[in-house]
Amino acid sequence: MEANVDTKIETQDDMDEITSPFKNMWEILRRNKAAMIGLTIIILLILVALFGKYIMPYNPYQGELSQSLKPPSSEHILGTDEQGRDILSRIIDGTKISLRVGVTAVAIALSIGIVLGSLAGYYGGWVDMLIMRFMDIMLAFPSMLLAIAFMSALGRGIDNAIIAISIVTIPEYARIVRGSILSIKENEYVQAAKAIGNRDMAIIFKHIIPNVISPIIVRATLGVSTAILDTSALGFLGLGIQPPYAEWGSMLGAGRGYFYNAPYIVLFPGIAITITVLAFNLFGDGLRDALDPKLRK
C-alpha cells in the first residue's frame, strides 16, 4: 500500500511539473490586459470568418448602381461602395480572406524556415554558409518590393499572394531557428542523444526544435499581422487579390478615387485592417512575455 501511495504521489508530482509551466504562462498572459484584448479580437475575427455568411446583411458581391455611394444609414450600416454593394457585408466576407492568406502564408514560411534554419544551425560549415548567404540575399531586398516582384512573375490571385508572401518571410524564421539551435546544440542532452545513436533528423526535430519553439511561436503570431498587412498592400496596389473578392486592401484601392466624396469607402476597410493587425501584435507581445522564462515563477 505504501509503495502504491508513493507511486501515486510521484506521478502527481510529475504531472504538476509538466502542467506548472503552462499554468504560469497562462497566468502571465491573463494578467496582460492588452494581450487578452488582442486574443479576444482574434477569437471574434475567427468566428466572423467561420460564420460570417450567416450574419451578412446583404450579398457582398451583388449590388445595385442606384444604391451606389450611399452614406451609412439604418439600411446600410457602413454605407455602400461605388457599385452599390454593402460595405459591412464585404468587410465581413473579407475577414476570411485576410485570415486565410495570413495564417497560410505564415504556416508555409514557418515550415520551410524551420527546415532551412535547422540544417544551417546544426550542421554549420558549408551548409550553413550556403543557406544563410541565400537568406541574406533575400533580406537585402525590401520584403514588399520582393513580394511585388513575385506577384508580377506569378500573376494575381489568392494562391499566388500566399506564395509570394510566404517566400519573402522565410529568411526571418530561418535566422531565428538557426540562432536558437546554435545556442543549444552543444548542450548535454543533445550530446547524449548523439551518443546513443539517434539520427540527426531525430535529434533536430525531437530534441532541439521543441526546446526553441517559444521564439518561433511568438514570431509566427506577429508574422500573421505582417502577412495580412502585406496582403492589403498588394491589394491596394492592384497586384494582390483581385475583384470581385472582398479583400480589404483591394477595397481600399478601389475606393481611393471616391475619398473626397465618400470617405467611408476607404475608412471602414482601413479600420478593419488596423484592428486586425493591432490584435495580433498585442497578443504576440503578450505571448512573448508569457513565454519568457525570466518572467515565469
PDB file of C-alpha atoms in Angstrom:
ATOM      1  CA  MET A   1       0.000   0.000   0.000  1.00  0.00           C
ATOM      2  CA  GLU A   2       2.789   2.411   0.900  1.00  0.00           C
ATOM      3  CA  ALA A   3       4.519   1.723  -2.427  1.00  0.00           C
ATOM      4  CA  ASN A   4       1.294   2.395  -4.301  1.00  0.00           C
ATOM      5  CA  VAL A   5       0.775   5.644  -2.396  1.00  0.00           C
ATOM      6  CA  ASP A   6       4.358   6.740  -3.100  1.00  0.00           C
ATOM      7  CA  THR A   7       3.922   5.930  -6.770  1.00  0.00           C
ATOM      8  CA  LYS A   8       0.733   7.976  -6.940  1.00  0.00           C
ATOM      9  CA  ILE A   9       2.416  10.902  -5.221  1.00  0.00           C
ATOM     10  CA  GLU A  10       5.382  10.779  -7.589  1.00  0.00           C
ATOM     11  CA  THR A  11       3.048  10.565 -10.575  1.00  0.00           C
ATOM     12  CA  GLN A  12       1.086  13.569  -9.330  1.00  0.00           C
ATOM     13  CA  ASP A  13       4.309  15.496  -8.785  1.00  0.00           C
ATOM     14  CA  ASP A  14       5.418  14.713 -12.333  1.00  0.00           C
ATOM     15  CA  MET A  15       2.089  15.920 -13.697  1.00  0.00           C
ATOM     16  CA  ASP A  16       2.357  19.117 -11.675  1.00  0.00           C
ATOM     17  CA  GLU A  17       5.838  19.736 -13.080  1.00  0.00           C
ATOM     18  CA  ILE A  18       4.521  19.313 -16.608  1.00  0.00           C
ATOM     19  CA  THR A  19       1.416  21.480 -16.200  1.00  0.00           C
ATOM     20  CA  SER A  20       3.005  24.141 -13.993  1.00  0.00           C
ATOM     21  CA  PRO A  21       4.859  25.981 -16.815  1.00  0.00           C
ATOM     22  CA  PHE A  22       1.666  26.149 -18.846  1.00  0.00           C
ATOM     23  CA  LYS A  23      -0.297  27.413 -15.858  1.00  0.00           C
ATOM     24  CA  ASN A  24       2.320  30.065 -15.170  1.00  0.00           C
ATOM     25  CA  MET A  25       2.372  31.048 -18.828  1.00  0.00           C
ATOM     26  CA  TRP A  26      -1.408  31.418 -18.866  1.00  0.00           C
ATOM     27  CA  GLU A  27      -1.366  33.419 -15.625  1.00  0.00           C
ATOM     28  CA  ILE A  28       1.159  35.875 -17.055  1.00  0.00           C
ATOM     29  CA  LEU A  29      -0.805  36.100 -20.287  1.00  0.00           C
ATOM     30  CA  ARG A  30      -4.108  36.523 -18.429  1.00  0.00           C
ATOM     31  CA  ARG A  31      -2.744  39.412 -16.363  1.00  0.00           C
ATOM     32  CA  ASN A  32      -1.682  41.227 -19.536  1.00  0.00           C
ATOM     33  CA  LYS A  33      -4.806  43.197 -20.408  1.00  0.00           C
ATOM     34  CA  ALA A  34      -3.531  44.265 -23.809  1.00  0.00           C
ATOM     35  CA  ALA A  35      -2.769  40.668 -24.768  1.00  0.00           C
ATOM     36  CA  MET A  36      -6.197  39.497 -23.632  1.00  0.00           C
ATOM     37  CA  ILE A  37      -7.846  42.253 -25.652  1.00  0.00           C
ATOM     38  CA  GLY A  38      -5.840  41.116 -28.676  1.00  0.00           C
ATOM     39  CA  LEU A  39      -6.784  37.465 -28.066  1.00  0.00           C
ATOM     40  CA  THR A  40     -10.464  38.375 -27.715  1.00  0.00           C
ATOM     41  CA  ILE A  41     -10.415  40.269 -31.014  1.00  0.00           C
ATOM     42  CA  ILE A  42      -8.631  37.366 -32.743  1.00  0.00           C
ATOM     43  CA  ILE A  43     -11.263  34.917 -31.485  1.00  0.00           C
ATOM     44  CA  LEU A  44     -14.030  37.223 -32.720  1.00  0.00           C
ATOM     45  CA  LEU A  45     -12.314  37.511 -36.118  1.00  0.00           C
ATOM     46  CA  ILE A  46     -12.098  33.729 -36.373  1.00  0.00           C
ATOM     47  CA  LEU A  47     -15.788  33.407 -35.519  1.00  0.00           C
ATOM     48  CA  VAL A  48     -16.666  36.048 -38.128  1.00  0.00           C
ATOM     49  CA  ALA A  49     -14.544  34.216 -40.712  1.00  0.00           C
ATOM     50  CA  LEU A  50     -16.266  30.908 -39.939  1.00  0.00           C
ATOM     51  CA  PHE A  51     -19.852  32.082 -39.576  1.00  0.00           C
ATOM     52  CA  GLY A  52     -19.810  35.378 -41.472  1.00  0.00           C
ATOM     53  CA  LYS A  53     -22.181  34.151 -44.164  1.00  0.00           C
ATOM     54  CA  TYR A  54     -24.904  33.800 -41.529  1.00  0.00           C
ATOM     55  CA  ILE A  55     -24.597  37.378 -40.260  1.00  0.00           C
ATOM     56  CA  MET A  56     -24.072  39.285 -43.523  1.00  0.00           C
ATOM     57  CA  PRO A  57     -26.999  41.629 -44.100  1.00  0.00           C
ATOM     58  CA  TYR A  58     -26.504  41.518 -47.894  1.00  0.00           C
ATOM     59  CA  ASN A  59     -24.722  39.538 -50.575  1.00  0.00           C
ATOM     60  CA  PRO A  60     -21.188  41.042 -50.654  1.00  0.00           C
ATOM     61  CA  TYR A  61     -20.857  40.535 -54.410  1.00  0.00           C
ATOM     62  CA  GLN A  62     -24.204  41.839 -55.603  1.00  0.00           C
ATOM     63  CA  GLY A  63     -25.097  45.498 -55.735  1.00  0.00           C
ATOM     64  CA  GLU A  64     -27.380  47.991 -57.396  1.00  0.00           C
ATOM     65  CA  LEU A  65     -25.947  51.001 -59.169  1.00  0.00           C
ATOM     66  CA  SER A  66     -28.926  53.024 -57.987  1.00  0.00           C
ATOM     67  CA  GLN A  67     -27.680  52.417 -54.419  1.00  0.00           C
ATOM     68  CA  SER A  68     -24.044  53.347 -55.090  1.00  0.00           C
ATOM     69  CA  LEU A  69     -22.136  55.607 -52.707  1.00  0.00           C
ATOM     70  CA  LYS A  70     -24.896  55.651 -50.115  1.00  0.00           C
ATOM     71  CA  PRO A  71     -23.666  57.009 -46.755  1.00  0.00           C
ATOM     72  CA  PRO A  72     -24.040  54.969 -43.558  1.00  0.00           C
ATOM     73  CA  SER A  73     -27.692  54.563 -42.611  1.00  0.00           C
ATOM     74  CA  SER A  74     -30.052  52.150 -40.898  1.00  0.00           C
ATOM     75  CA  GLU A  75     -30.388  50.248 -44.185  1.00  0.00           C
ATOM     76  CA  HIS A  76     -26.640  50.055 -44.848  1.00  0.00           C
ATOM     77  CA  ILE A  77     -24.809  50.487 -41.547  1.00  0.00           C
ATOM     78  CA  LEU A  78     -21.432  51.259 -43.162  1.00  0.00           C
ATOM     79  CA  GLY A  79     -22.795  52.572 -46.448  1.00  0.00           C
ATOM     80  CA  THR A  80     -22.333  51.203 -49.958  1.00  0.00           C
ATOM     81  CA  ASP A  81     -19.450  51.286 -52.418  1.00  0.00           C
ATOM     82  CA  GLU A  82     -19.249  52.582 -55.979  1.00  0.00           C
ATOM     83  CA  GLN A  83     -21.179  49.553 -57.272  1.00  0.00           C
ATOM     84  CA  GLY A  84     -23.898  49.700 -54.648  1.00  0.00           C
ATOM     85  CA  ARG A  85     -22.561  46.765 -52.634  1.00  0.00           C
ATOM     86  CA  ASP A  86     -22.937  46.771 -48.860  1.00  0.00           C
ATOM     87  CA  ILE A  87     -19.596  47.663 -47.256  1.00  0.00           C
ATOM     88  CA  LEU A  88     -20.306  45.856 -43.976  1.00  0.00           C
ATOM     89  CA  SER A  89     -21.046  42.612 -45.826  1.00  0.00           C
ATOM     90  CA  ARG A  90     -17.856  42.958 -47.845  1.00  0.00           C
ATOM     91  CA  ILE A  91     -15.749  43.617 -44.753  1.00  0.00           C
ATOM     92  CA  ILE A  92     -17.232  40.549 -43.059  1.00  0.00           C
ATOM     93  CA  ASP A  93     -16.553  38.432 -46.147  1.00  0.00           C
ATOM     94  CA  GLY A  94     -13.031  39.859 -46.410  1.00  0.00           C
ATOM     95  CA  THR A  95     -12.205  38.615 -42.900  1.00  0.00           C
ATOM     96  CA  LYS A  96     -11.896  35.000 -44.010  1.00  0.00           C
ATOM     97  CA  ILE A  97      -9.734  36.010 -46.978  1.00  0.00           C
ATOM     98  CA  SER A  98      -7.296  38.050 -44.883  1.00  0.00           C
ATOM     99  CA  LEU A  99      -7.032  35.399 -42.162  1.00  0.00           C
ATOM    100  CA  ARG A 100      -6.636  32.634 -44.735  1.00  0.00           C
ATOM    101  CA  VAL A 101      -3.795  34.413 -46.509  1.00  0.00           C
ATOM    102  CA  GLY A 102      -2.099  35.475 -43.267  1.00  0.00           C
ATOM    103  CA  VAL A 103      -2.230  32.131 -41.489  1.00  0.00           C
ATOM    104  CA  THR A 104      -1.438  30.010 -44.560  1.00  0.00           C
ATOM    105  CA  ALA A 105       1.484  32.198 -45.643  1.00  0.00           C
ATOM    106  CA  VAL A 106       2.981  32.071 -42.143  1.00  0.00           C
ATOM    107  CA  ALA A 107       2.485  28.295 -41.928  1.00  0.00           C
ATOM    108  CA  ILE A 108       4.318  27.748 -45.216  1.00  0.00           C
ATOM    109  CA  ALA A 109       7.137  30.179 -44.392  1.00  0.00           C
ATOM    110  CA  LEU A 110       7.481  28.738 -40.890  1.00  0.00           C
ATOM    111  CA  SER A 111       7.711  25.135 -42.123  1.00  0.00           C
ATOM    112  CA  ILE A 112      10.381  25.924 -44.719  1.00  0.00           C
ATOM    113  CA  GLY A 113      12.204  28.311 -42.386  1.00  0.00           C
ATOM    114  CA  ILE A 114      12.411  25.690 -39.630  1.00  0.00           C
ATOM    115  CA  VAL A 115      13.902  23.136 -42.007  1.00  0.00           C
ATOM    116  CA  LEU A 116      16.456  25.531 -43.519  1.00  0.00           C
ATOM    117  CA  GLY A 117      17.374  27.121 -40.190  1.00  0.00           C
ATOM    118  CA  SER A 118      17.745  23.720 -38.542  1.00  0.00           C
ATOM    119  CA  LEU A 119      20.052  22.406 -41.239  1.00  0.00           C
ATOM    120  CA  ALA A 120      22.169  25.577 -41.175  1.00  0.00           C
ATOM    121  CA  GLY A 121      22.452  25.742 -37.395  1.00  0.00           C
ATOM    122  CA  TYR A 122      23.001  22.049 -36.737  1.00  0.00           C
ATOM    123  CA  TYR A 123      25.493  21.163 -39.466  1.00  0.00           C
ATOM    124  CA  GLY A 124      27.271  24.514 -39.815  1.00  0.00           C
ATOM    125  CA  GLY A 125      30.166  24.747 -42.285  1.00  0.00           C
ATOM    126  CA  TRP A 126      29.366  24.981 -45.967  1.00  0.00           C
ATOM    127  CA  VAL A 127      25.721  24.027 -45.371  1.00  0.00           C
ATOM    128  CA  ASP A 128      25.305  26.995 -43.050  1.00  0.00           C
ATOM    129  CA  MET A 129      27.143  29.323 -45.425  1.00  0.00           C
ATOM    130  CA  LEU A 130      25.145  28.241 -48.478  1.00  0.00           C
ATOM    131  CA  ILE A 131      21.739  28.525 -46.814  1.00  0.00           C
ATOM    132  CA  MET A 132      22.328  31.708 -44.852  1.00  0.00           C
ATOM    133  CA  ARG A 133      24.013  33.597 -47.666  1.00  0.00           C
ATOM    134  CA  PHE A 134      20.952  32.914 -49.792  1.00  0.00           C
ATOM    135  CA  MET A 135      18.771  34.142 -46.922  1.00  0.00           C
ATOM    136  CA  ASP A 136      20.934  37.262 -46.653  1.00  0.00           C
ATOM    137  CA  ILE A 137      20.460  37.966 -50.354  1.00  0.00           C
ATOM    138  CA  MET A 138      16.686  37.806 -49.900  1.00  0.00           C
ATOM    139  CA  LEU A 139      16.859  40.044 -46.829  1.00  0.00           C
ATOM    140  CA  ALA A 140      18.848  42.614 -48.807  1.00  0.00           C
ATOM    141  CA  PHE A 141      15.659  43.481 -50.700  1.00  0.00           C
ATOM    142  CA  PRO A 142      12.680  45.176 -49.037  1.00  0.00           C
ATOM    143  CA  SER A 143      10.077  42.485 -48.411  1.00  0.00           C
ATOM    144  CA  MET A 144       7.288  44.400 -50.137  1.00  0.00           C
ATOM    145  CA  LEU A 145       9.423  45.042 -53.214  1.00  0.00           C
ATOM    146  CA  LEU A 146      10.290  41.351 -53.364  1.00  0.00           C
ATOM    147  CA  ALA A 147       6.635  40.384 -52.940  1.00  0.00           C
ATOM    148  CA  ILE A 148       5.683  42.713 -55.794  1.00  0.00           C
ATOM    149  CA  ALA A 149       8.318  41.060 -57.985  1.00  0.00           C
ATOM    150  CA  PHE A 150       6.973  37.585 -57.208  1.00  0.00           C
ATOM    151  CA  MET A 151       3.390  38.686 -57.835  1.00  0.00           C
ATOM    152  CA  SER A 152       4.435  40.143 -61.184  1.00  0.00           C
ATOM    153  CA  ALA A 153       6.012  36.815 -62.108  1.00  0.00           C
ATOM    154  CA  LEU A 154       3.315  34.532 -60.699  1.00  0.00           C
ATOM    155  CA  GLY A 155       0.261  36.583 -61.546  1.00  0.00           C
ATOM    156  CA  ARG A 156      -2.599  37.803 -59.411  1.00  0.00           C
ATOM    157  CA  GLY A 157      -4.821  35.726 -57.157  1.00  0.00           C
ATOM    158  CA  ILE A 158      -5.195  34.389 -53.630  1.00  0.00           C
ATOM    159  CA  ASP A 159      -2.889  31.384 -54.040  1.00  0.00           C
ATOM    160  CA  ASN A 160      -0.156  33.443 -55.690  1.00  0.00           C
ATOM    161  CA  ALA A 161      -0.416  36.067 -52.957  1.00  0.00           C
ATOM    162  CA  ILE A 162       0.078  33.340 -50.352  1.00  0.00           C
ATOM    163  CA  ILE A 163       3.125  32.001 -52.194  1.00  0.00           C
ATOM    164  CA  ALA A 164       4.690  35.435 -52.646  1.00  0.00           C
ATOM    165  CA  ILE A 165       4.217  36.493 -49.031  1.00  0.00           C
ATOM    166  CA  SER A 166       5.438  33.177 -47.654  1.00  0.00           C
ATOM    167  CA  ILE A 167       8.605  33.227 -49.768  1.00  0.00           C
ATOM    168  CA  VAL A 168       9.664  36.708 -48.670  1.00  0.00           C
ATOM    169  CA  THR A 169       9.216  35.846 -44.975  1.00  0.00           C
ATOM    170  CA  ILE A 170      11.142  32.551 -44.974  1.00  0.00           C
ATOM    171  CA  PRO A 171      14.505  34.210 -44.106  1.00  0.00           C
ATOM    172  CA  GLU A 172      13.130  35.648 -40.862  1.00  0.00           C
ATOM    173  CA  TYR A 173      12.142  32.243 -39.499  1.00  0.00           C
ATOM    174  CA  ALA A 174      15.292  30.581 -40.808  1.00  0.00           C
ATOM    175  CA  ARG A 175      17.502  33.075 -38.953  1.00  0.00           C
ATOM    176  CA  ILE A 176      15.532  32.715 -35.712  1.00  0.00           C
ATOM    177  CA  VAL A 177      15.718  28.919 -35.801  1.00  0.00           C
ATOM    178  CA  ARG A 178      19.403  28.916 -36.734  1.00  0.00           C
ATOM    179  CA  GLY A 179      20.306  31.281 -33.912  1.00  0.00           C
ATOM    180  CA  SER A 180      18.340  29.274 -31.372  1.00  0.00           C
ATOM    181  CA  ILE A 181      19.917  25.989 -32.454  1.00  0.00           C
ATOM    182  CA  LEU A 182      23.430  27.425 -32.329  1.00  0.00           C
ATOM    183  CA  SER A 183      22.838  28.383 -28.692  1.00  0.00           C
ATOM    184  CA  ILE A 184      21.750  24.924 -27.516  1.00  0.00           C
ATOM    185  CA  LYS A 185      23.174  22.308 -29.882  1.00  0.00           C
ATOM    186  CA  GLU A 186      26.188  21.752 -27.619  1.00  0.00           C
ATOM    187  CA  ASN A 187      24.033  21.103 -24.543  1.00  0.00           C
ATOM    188  CA  GLU A 188      24.416  17.813 -22.705  1.00  0.00           C
ATOM    189  CA  TYR A 189      21.063  16.339 -23.734  1.00  0.00           C
ATOM    190  CA  VAL A 190      21.920  16.876 -27.413  1.00  0.00           C
ATOM    191  CA  GLN A 191      25.308  15.218 -26.965  1.00  0.00           C
ATOM    192  CA  ALA A 192      23.636  12.350 -25.092  1.00  0.00           C
ATOM    193  CA  ALA A 193      21.181  11.854 -27.962  1.00  0.00           C
ATOM    194  CA  LYS A 194      24.128  11.670 -30.360  1.00  0.00           C
ATOM    195  CA  ALA A 195      25.965   9.216 -28.111  1.00  0.00           C
ATOM    196  CA  ILE A 196      23.105   6.712 -28.036  1.00  0.00           C
ATOM    197  CA  GLY A 197      22.941   6.702 -31.824  1.00  0.00           C
ATOM    198  CA  ASN A 198      19.967   8.919 -32.672  1.00  0.00           C
ATOM    199  CA  ARG A 199      19.884  10.153 -36.246  1.00  0.00           C
ATOM    200  CA  ASP A 200      20.477  13.810 -36.971  1.00  0.00           C
ATOM    201  CA  MET A 201      16.905  14.473 -38.083  1.00  0.00           C
ATOM    202  CA  ALA A 202      15.550  12.819 -34.948  1.00  0.00           C
ATOM    203  CA  ILE A 203      17.846  14.936 -32.784  1.00  0.00           C
ATOM    204  CA  ILE A 204      16.815  18.123 -34.557  1.00  0.00           C
ATOM    205  CA  PHE A 205      13.057  17.608 -34.559  1.00  0.00           C
ATOM    206  CA  LYS A 206      12.606  15.600 -31.354  1.00  0.00           C
ATOM    207  CA  HIS A 207      15.182  17.150 -29.033  1.00  0.00           C
ATOM    208  CA  ILE A 208      16.211  20.569 -30.347  1.00  0.00           C
ATOM    209  CA  ILE A 209      13.158  22.139 -32.015  1.00  0.00           C
ATOM    210  CA  PRO A 210      10.825  21.560 -29.010  1.00  0.00           C
ATOM    211  CA  ASN A 211      13.306  23.491 -26.853  1.00  0.00           C
ATOM    212  CA  VAL A 212      13.471  26.513 -29.188  1.00  0.00           C
ATOM    213  CA  ILE A 213       9.791  26.664 -30.084  1.00  0.00           C
ATOM    214  CA  SER A 214       8.959  29.679 -27.888  1.00  0.00           C
ATOM    215  CA  PRO A 215      10.568  32.420 -30.031  1.00  0.00           C
ATOM    216  CA  ILE A 216       9.265  30.687 -33.141  1.00  0.00           C
ATOM    217  CA  ILE A 217       5.661  30.781 -31.873  1.00  0.00           C
ATOM    218  CA  VAL A 218       5.968  34.437 -30.922  1.00  0.00           C
ATOM    219  CA  ARG A 219       7.412  35.413 -34.296  1.00  0.00           C
ATOM    220  CA  ALA A 220       4.750  33.401 -36.123  1.00  0.00           C
ATOM    221  CA  THR A 221       1.989  35.192 -34.216  1.00  0.00           C
ATOM    222  CA  LEU A 222       3.457  38.572 -35.100  1.00  0.00           C
ATOM    223  CA  GLY A 223       4.097  37.309 -38.633  1.00  0.00           C
ATOM    224  CA  VAL A 224       0.364  36.802 -39.233  1.00  0.00           C
ATOM    225  CA  SER A 225      -0.237  40.529 -38.767  1.00  0.00           C
ATOM    226  CA  THR A 226       2.638  41.323 -41.141  1.00  0.00           C
ATOM    227  CA  ALA A 227       1.256  38.918 -43.750  1.00  0.00           C
ATOM    228  CA  ILE A 228      -2.210  40.477 -43.510  1.00  0.00           C
ATOM    229  CA  LEU A 229      -0.703  43.928 -43.883  1.00  0.00           C
ATOM    230  CA  ASP A 230       1.351  42.822 -46.894  1.00  0.00           C
ATOM    231  CA  THR A 231      -1.737  41.262 -48.460  1.00  0.00           C
ATOM    232  CA  SER A 232      -3.623  44.519 -48.042  1.00  0.00           C
ATOM    233  CA  ALA A 233      -0.724  46.491 -49.508  1.00  0.00           C
ATOM    234  CA  LEU A 234      -0.586  44.241 -52.570  1.00  0.00           C
ATOM    235  CA  GLY A 235      -4.342  44.524 -52.976  1.00  0.00           C
ATOM    236  CA  PHE A 236      -4.184  48.305 -52.675  1.00  0.00           C
ATOM    237  CA  LEU A 237      -1.547  48.424 -55.422  1.00  0.00           C
ATOM    238  CA  GLY A 238      -3.702  46.239 -57.639  1.00  0.00           C
ATOM    239  CA  LEU A 239      -1.235  43.336 -57.590  1.00  0.00           C
ATOM    240  CA  GLY A 240      -2.828  41.120 -54.970  1.00  0.00           C
ATOM    241  CA  ILE A 241      -6.244  39.556 -54.658  1.00  0.00           C
ATOM    242  CA  GLN A 242      -8.470  40.906 -57.396  1.00  0.00           C
ATOM    243  CA  PRO A 243     -12.166  41.824 -57.526  1.00  0.00           C
ATOM    244  CA  PRO A 244     -14.779  40.575 -57.053  1.00  0.00           C
ATOM    245  CA  TYR A 245     -13.138  39.137 -53.923  1.00  0.00           C
ATOM    246  CA  ALA A 246     -13.857  41.377 -50.944  1.00  0.00           C
ATOM    247  CA  GLU A 247     -10.263  41.746 -49.777  1.00  0.00           C
ATOM    248  CA  TRP A 248      -9.684  44.768 -47.560  1.00  0.00           C
ATOM    249  CA  GLY A 249      -6.671  46.118 -49.466  1.00  0.00           C
ATOM    250  CA  SER A 250      -8.496  45.816 -52.771  1.00  0.00           C
ATOM    251  CA  MET A 251     -11.441  47.670 -51.230  1.00  0.00           C
ATOM    252  CA  LEU A 252      -9.079  50.466 -50.242  1.00  0.00           C
ATOM    253  CA  GLY A 253      -7.595  50.611 -53.724  1.00  0.00           C
ATOM    254  CA  ALA A 254     -10.990  50.658 -55.409  1.00  0.00           C
ATOM    255  CA  GLY A 255     -12.354  53.321 -53.082  1.00  0.00           C
ATOM    256  CA  ARG A 256      -9.461  55.780 -53.095  1.00  0.00           C
ATOM    257  CA  GLY A 257     -10.890  57.588 -56.111  1.00  0.00           C
ATOM    258  CA  TYR A 258     -14.000  58.405 -54.081  1.00  0.00           C
ATOM    259  CA  PHE A 259     -12.181  59.513 -50.946  1.00  0.00           C
ATOM    260  CA  TYR A 260     -13.407  63.123 -51.008  1.00  0.00           C
ATOM    261  CA  ASN A 261     -16.990  62.290 -51.975  1.00  0.00           C
ATOM    262  CA  ALA A 262     -17.441  59.134 -49.884  1.00  0.00           C
ATOM    263  CA  PRO A 263     -14.577  58.752 -47.378  1.00  0.00           C
ATOM    264  CA  TYR A 264     -16.332  55.895 -45.580  1.00  0.00           C
ATOM    265  CA  ILE A 265     -15.464  53.591 -48.516  1.00  0.00           C
ATOM    266  CA  VAL A 266     -11.808  53.854 -47.512  1.00  0.00           C
ATOM    267  CA  LEU A 267     -12.288  54.470 -43.786  1.00  0.00           C
ATOM    268  CA  PHE A 268     -14.028  51.270 -42.749  1.00  0.00           C
ATOM    269  CA  PRO A 269     -11.777  48.754 -44.579  1.00  0.00           C
ATOM    270  CA  GLY A 270      -8.802  50.692 -43.171  1.00  0.00           C
ATOM    271  CA  ILE A 271     -10.201  50.348 -39.666  1.00  0.00           C
ATOM    272  CA  ALA A 272     -10.673  46.602 -40.209  1.00  0.00           C
ATOM    273  CA  ILE A 273      -7.015  46.232 -41.261  1.00  0.00           C
ATOM    274  CA  THR A 274      -5.816  48.342 -38.328  1.00  0.00           C
ATOM    275  CA  ILE A 275      -7.828  46.433 -35.710  1.00  0.00           C
ATOM    276  CA  THR A 276      -6.749  43.033 -37.064  1.00  0.00           C
ATOM    277  CA  VAL A 277      -3.056  43.899 -37.250  1.00  0.00           C
ATOM    278  CA  LEU A 278      -3.175  45.530 -33.811  1.00  0.00           C
ATOM    279  CA  ALA A 279      -4.867  42.487 -32.289  1.00  0.00           C
ATOM    280  CA  PHE A 280      -2.178  40.090 -33.497  1.00  0.00           C
ATOM    281  CA  ASN A 281       0.583  42.465 -32.397  1.00  0.00           C
ATOM    282  CA  LEU A 282      -0.903  42.878 -28.911  1.00  0.00           C
ATOM    283  CA  PHE A 283      -1.329  39.129 -28.494  1.00  0.00           C
ATOM    284  CA  GLY A 284       2.138  38.434 -29.896  1.00  0.00           C
ATOM    285  CA  ASP A 285       3.755  40.861 -27.464  1.00  0.00           C
ATOM    286  CA  GLY A 286       1.884  39.303 -24.558  1.00  0.00           C
ATOM    287  CA  LEU A 287       2.796  35.812 -25.690  1.00  0.00           C
ATOM    288  CA  ARG A 288       6.452  36.820 -25.864  1.00  0.00           C
ATOM    289  CA  ASP A 289       6.329  37.961 -22.241  1.00  0.00           C
ATOM    290  CA  ALA A 290       4.444  34.831 -21.153  1.00  0.00           C
ATOM    291  CA  LEU A 291       6.965  32.517 -22.809  1.00  0.00           C
ATOM    292  CA  ASP A 292       9.970  34.358 -21.347  1.00  0.00           C
ATOM    293  CA  PRO A 293      11.432  32.050 -18.659  1.00  0.00           C
ATOM    294  CA  LYS A 294      12.637  35.087 -16.683  1.00  0.00           C
ATOM    295  CA  LEU A 295       9.021  36.132 -16.056  1.00  0.00           C
ATOM    296  CA  ARG A 296       7.727  32.689 -15.090  1.00  0.00           C
ATOM    297  CA  LYS A 297       7.891  31.616 -11.458  1.00  0.00           C
TER     298      LYS A 297
END
